[in-house]
Structure formats: C-alpha cells, structure tokens
C-alpha cells in the first residue's frame, strides 16, 4: 500500500493566556481557561456558525504545531505518560500523547459565545497553546459522545490536585498587576488552578526545592514544592520582551 498523506486547511488560530507548553493542563476541562478562536477568511463567515449556540460544548480539532513532525523513520511506538509516573511505557495509540504520527489534537470545550462582528468563537476549558492552528470545529452530541459505561484504562478518574499557597508578598504583586490591568481576579484563580494540577514533569514531582516558572499571559509565575502535597507560588514578574 502506498504511503498516503492528507492536507487540511487551517481555519483559524487559538488565542490563549497559555503562552508556553509548560503549565498547559494535560487534558481539556481540568481548568476553566478562557480562550478565543480567531477564524481566517472565508471560514469567519457568520453564516457558518448559525445554530452553534444551541450547543453547550464543542469538539476542536487542532495541530500540535510546536512538536517535531513524526515520519515513518522517526515513529515512536511507545511513550511514557505522566499519569503513570513517566516511567512505564504504553503504546502511543493507547494514549493521548502529543507525540503521535498525525500531530493532531482533539479537545472538547465549553462554548462561551460566538461574536458575529469579529468572527471569533469564545471557549472555556481548552488545553491549547496560544497560536495553536485549528483544523475544524464540531458540536458535541451528548447522547453519542458521552458513554457512561466507558472504560478509561490507566486514567479512570481526574488526576489529584495539590494545595497551592500564595504568600502575602505574591498577593501584593498580583494586586499590582490587577491595578495595571495586566491580570484580573479571575486570572489569579486560574493561575492557582493551573499550578494545582502540578505541571512539572513526572520525574520532577519530588521534594527537591527546585524552582519552576510558568508563563500566563505576560507574567511569569515562579513556584516550588514545599511538602509532599503543597506547591507554593513565591514570585510573579512581568515577562521581559
């Protein structure tokens, strides 16, 4: 059989406060991150979205645009999912790893609203990086897309979260950013939820006093682990361009 490839148009791009891969939730809907999909012409025609607000959730097909594109010579049959501690291997097709031959992601998100004046689709709960190319949008159909008896393999439940401590010093800096309109109170809550997911690589999730930095919008948030179940935000600074 010949090696067949397919080409898909990019219909738009995600605009998200998540500016780097580190810190992105490992699955959609773990954190209510607000994002916007900006559609390119001619896909931004408002008529293409007639009826979309009758649905509460949408499927987004998108591209892992910052990954090395796999080919037959570099295909990795197995990966180490973080959920299994980053050591145990499973087949790539038994995972939702970003490192896969098609380089395509699939996420279900909540629909906030569609703005016909701008052609923008506002969504909540995405796990997509700012600038992610979008390939398609489809409505989520509860009776067929939600299977109550489904077996979720090695991930039967949502991952446990850690406690996040924000010092008075950091709260003061957050308030400064709110005053400057760089962040909102809602952003602070989202940042706390993102860090509670513990975005560190599985092999780094140990008590070793190492500091990690997660970018959200135009700020860098520095945090470290202070005990087995606690992460502490110790600083927040404006990103230097």
Coordinates of C-alpha atoms in Angstrom, one line a residue:
X1 CA 0.0 0.0 0.0
X2 CA 1.4 3.4 -0.9
X3 CA 2.3 5.9 1.8
X4 CA -0.7 8.2 1.7
X5 CA -0.7 11.7 3.3
X6 CA -3.5 14.2 3.7
X7 CA -3.5 18.0 3.8
X8 CA -6.0 20.0 5.8
X9 CA -6.7 23.8 5.7
X10 CA -6.0 25.8 8.8
X11 CA -9.3 27.6 9.6
X12 CA -8.2 29.7 12.5
X13 CA -5.9 30.1 15.5
X14 CA -6.4 29.9 19.2
X15 CA -5.7 33.0 21.3
X16 CA -5.0 31.8 24.8
X17 CA -3.4 33.1 28.0
X18 CA -1.2 29.9 27.9
X19 CA 1.9 31.1 26.1
X20 CA 4.2 28.1 26.6
X21 CA 3.7 24.3 26.7
X22 CA 4.8 24.1 30.4
X23 CA 1.7 24.7 32.5
X24 CA -0.9 23.7 30.0
X25 CA -3.5 21.3 31.5
X26 CA -2.8 17.7 30.4
X27 CA -6.5 17.3 29.4
X28 CA -9.3 19.7 28.5
X29 CA -11.7 20.9 31.1
X30 CA -9.4 20.4 34.1
X31 CA -9.2 24.2 34.4
X32 CA -11.7 26.7 33.1
X33 CA -9.1 28.6 30.9
X34 CA -10.9 31.1 28.6
X35 CA -9.7 31.2 25.0
X36 CA -10.7 32.6 21.7
X37 CA -10.6 31.1 18.2
X38 CA -9.9 33.7 15.5
X39 CA -11.1 32.3 12.2
X40 CA -9.5 33.1 8.9
X41 CA -11.4 34.1 5.8
X42 CA -13.6 32.6 4.4
X43 CA -14.1 30.5 7.5
X44 CA -15.1 33.5 9.6
X45 CA -18.4 34.0 7.7
X46 CA -21.0 34.3 10.5
X47 CA -23.4 32.1 8.4
X48 CA -21.0 29.1 9.1
X49 CA -21.9 29.4 12.8
X50 CA -25.7 29.6 12.6
X51 CA -27.1 27.4 15.3
X52 CA -23.8 26.8 17.1
X53 CA -25.0 28.5 20.3
X54 CA -27.7 25.8 20.7
X55 CA -24.8 23.5 21.8
X56 CA -23.1 23.8 25.2
X57 CA -19.9 22.1 24.1
X58 CA -17.8 21.7 21.0
X59 CA -15.1 19.4 19.6
X60 CA -12.0 21.3 18.5
X61 CA -9.6 19.6 16.1
X62 CA -6.2 21.2 16.2
X63 CA -2.5 20.8 15.4
X64 CA 0.4 20.3 17.8
X65 CA 2.3 23.0 15.9
X66 CA 5.4 23.1 18.2
X67 CA 6.2 19.4 18.0
X68 CA 8.6 17.7 15.8
X69 CA 6.6 16.1 13.0
X70 CA 6.9 12.4 13.0
X71 CA 7.5 10.3 9.9
X72 CA 8.0 6.6 9.2
X73 CA 11.6 6.7 10.1
X74 CA 11.2 8.5 13.4
X75 CA 7.9 6.9 14.6
X76 CA 7.9 6.1 18.3
X77 CA 5.6 3.2 19.0
X78 CA 5.6 3.7 22.8
X79 CA 5.5 6.7 25.1
X80 CA 5.7 7.3 28.9
X81 CA 2.5 9.0 30.0
X82 CA 2.9 11.4 33.0
X83 CA -0.2 9.8 34.6
X84 CA 1.9 6.6 35.1
X85 CA 4.8 8.4 36.6
X86 CA 6.8 9.0 33.4
X87 CA 8.5 5.6 33.7
X88 CA 6.0 3.0 32.5
X89 CA 5.7 2.6 28.7
X90 CA 2.5 2.1 26.8
X91 CA 1.6 2.2 23.1
X92 CA 1.2 5.6 21.5
X93 CA -2.3 4.7 20.2
X94 CA -3.3 3.7 23.8
X95 CA -2.5 7.3 24.9
X96 CA -3.4 10.9 24.2
X97 CA 0.2 11.9 23.9
X98 CA 1.1 14.9 21.8
X99 CA 3.9 12.9 20.2
X100 CA 2.0 10.9 17.6
X101 CA 2.2 10.4 13.8
X102 CA -0.7 12.7 12.8
X103 CA 0.3 15.6 15.1
X104 CA -3.5 16.3 15.6
X105 CA -5.1 17.1 18.9
X106 CA -8.8 16.7 19.8
X107 CA -10.4 18.6 22.7
X108 CA -14.0 19.0 23.9
X109 CA -14.5 22.5 25.3
X110 CA -17.4 24.5 26.7
X111 CA -18.9 27.2 24.3
X112 CA -19.0 30.6 25.9
X113 CA -20.3 32.6 22.9
X114 CA -19.8 33.4 19.2
X115 CA -19.2 37.0 18.3
X116 CA -20.6 37.6 14.7
X117 CA -19.0 41.0 14.5
X118 CA -15.5 39.7 14.9
X119 CA -16.0 36.1 13.7
X120 CA -14.5 34.9 17.0
X121 CA -15.5 31.9 19.0
X122 CA -15.1 32.2 22.7
X123 CA -14.5 28.9 24.5
X124 CA -13.7 27.7 28.0
X125 CA -11.6 24.8 29.3
X126 CA -9.2 24.4 26.4
X127 CA -5.8 22.7 26.7
X128 CA -4.3 24.5 23.7
X129 CA -1.3 26.8 23.4
X130 CA -1.6 30.4 22.2
X131 CA -1.2 30.4 18.4
X132 CA -2.5 26.8 18.0
X133 CA -3.8 26.2 14.5
X134 CA -7.4 25.0 14.3
X135 CA -8.4 22.4 11.7
X136 CA -12.1 22.0 12.4
X137 CA -15.0 22.7 14.9
X138 CA -17.8 20.2 15.5
X139 CA -20.7 20.2 18.0
X140 CA -20.6 17.8 21.0
X141 CA -23.6 15.5 21.0
X142 CA -24.3 14.2 24.5
X143 CA -26.2 11.0 23.6
X144 CA -23.5 9.7 21.3
X145 CA -20.3 11.4 22.6
X146 CA -20.8 10.6 26.3
X147 CA -20.6 6.9 27.1
X148 CA -21.5 6.3 30.8
X149 CA -20.1 2.8 30.8
X150 CA -16.8 3.6 29.1
X151 CA -13.6 2.2 30.5
X152 CA -10.9 4.8 30.7
X153 CA -7.9 2.5 31.1
X154 CA -5.0 3.9 33.1
X155 CA -6.9 7.2 33.7
X156 CA -10.2 6.2 35.3
X157 CA -10.5 9.4 37.3
X158 CA -9.4 13.0 37.2
X159 CA -5.8 13.4 38.5
X160 CA -5.5 14.5 42.1
X161 CA -4.5 18.2 42.6
X162 CA -2.1 19.7 45.1
X163 CA -2.6 22.5 47.5
X164 CA -1.3 25.9 46.4
X165 CA -0.1 28.5 48.8
X166 CA 0.2 32.2 47.7
X167 CA 2.3 34.3 50.0
X168 CA 1.2 37.8 51.1
X169 CA 4.2 39.2 49.1
X170 CA 2.9 37.5 45.9
X171 CA -0.7 38.6 46.6
X172 CA 0.6 42.2 46.8
X173 CA 2.3 41.8 43.4
X174 CA -0.9 40.2 41.9
X175 CA -2.8 43.2 43.1
X176 CA -0.4 45.5 41.4
X177 CA -0.9 43.6 38.1
X178 CA -4.7 43.8 38.6
X179 CA -4.4 47.6 39.1
X180 CA -2.3 47.8 35.9
X181 CA -4.9 45.7 34.0
X182 CA -2.3 43.0 33.2
X183 CA -4.3 40.4 35.2
X184 CA -7.8 40.1 36.7
X185 CA -9.0 38.4 39.8
X186 CA -10.3 35.6 37.6
X187 CA -6.8 35.2 36.1
X188 CA -5.4 34.7 39.7
X189 CA -7.9 31.9 40.3
X190 CA -7.0 30.2 37.0
X191 CA -3.3 30.5 37.8
X192 CA -3.8 28.8 41.1
X193 CA -5.8 26.0 39.5
X194 CA -3.1 25.5 36.8
X195 CA -0.4 25.1 39.4
X196 CA -2.6 22.8 41.5
X197 CA -2.5 20.4 38.5
X198 CA 1.3 20.2 39.1
X199 CA 2.6 20.9 35.6
X200 CA 6.1 19.6 36.4
X201 CA 7.4 16.5 34.5
X202 CA 6.5 13.3 36.4
X203 CA 10.1 12.6 37.3
X204 CA 10.4 16.2 38.8
X205 CA 7.4 15.8 41.1
X206 CA 9.6 15.3 44.2
X207 CA 10.5 17.5 47.1
X208 CA 13.8 19.0 45.9
X209 CA 13.4 22.8 46.3
X210 CA 13.9 23.4 42.6
X211 CA 12.0 26.4 41.3
X212 CA 9.8 26.3 38.2
X213 CA 8.4 29.1 36.1
X214 CA 5.1 29.1 34.3
X215 CA 4.0 31.8 31.9
X216 CA 0.4 33.0 31.9
X217 CA -0.4 35.9 29.6
X218 CA 2.5 38.4 30.1
X219 CA 3.6 37.3 33.6
X220 CA 6.0 34.6 34.8
X221 CA 4.9 32.7 37.9
X222 CA 7.6 31.0 40.0
X223 CA 6.7 28.1 42.2
X224 CA 8.2 25.2 44.1
X225 CA 7.2 22.3 46.1
X226 CA 7.2 22.8 49.9
X227 CA 5.9 19.5 51.1
X228 CA 4.5 16.3 49.5
X229 CA 1.1 17.8 48.6
X230 CA 1.8 21.6 48.6
X231 CA 3.2 23.9 45.9
X232 CA 4.0 27.5 46.8
X233 CA 4.0 30.5 44.5
X234 CA 7.0 32.5 45.5
X235 CA 7.2 35.2 42.8
X236 CA 5.4 36.8 39.9
X237 CA 7.1 39.1 37.4
X238 CA 6.3 40.8 34.1
X239 CA 7.7 38.9 31.1
X240 CA 10.6 40.9 29.5
X241 CA 10.0 41.1 25.8

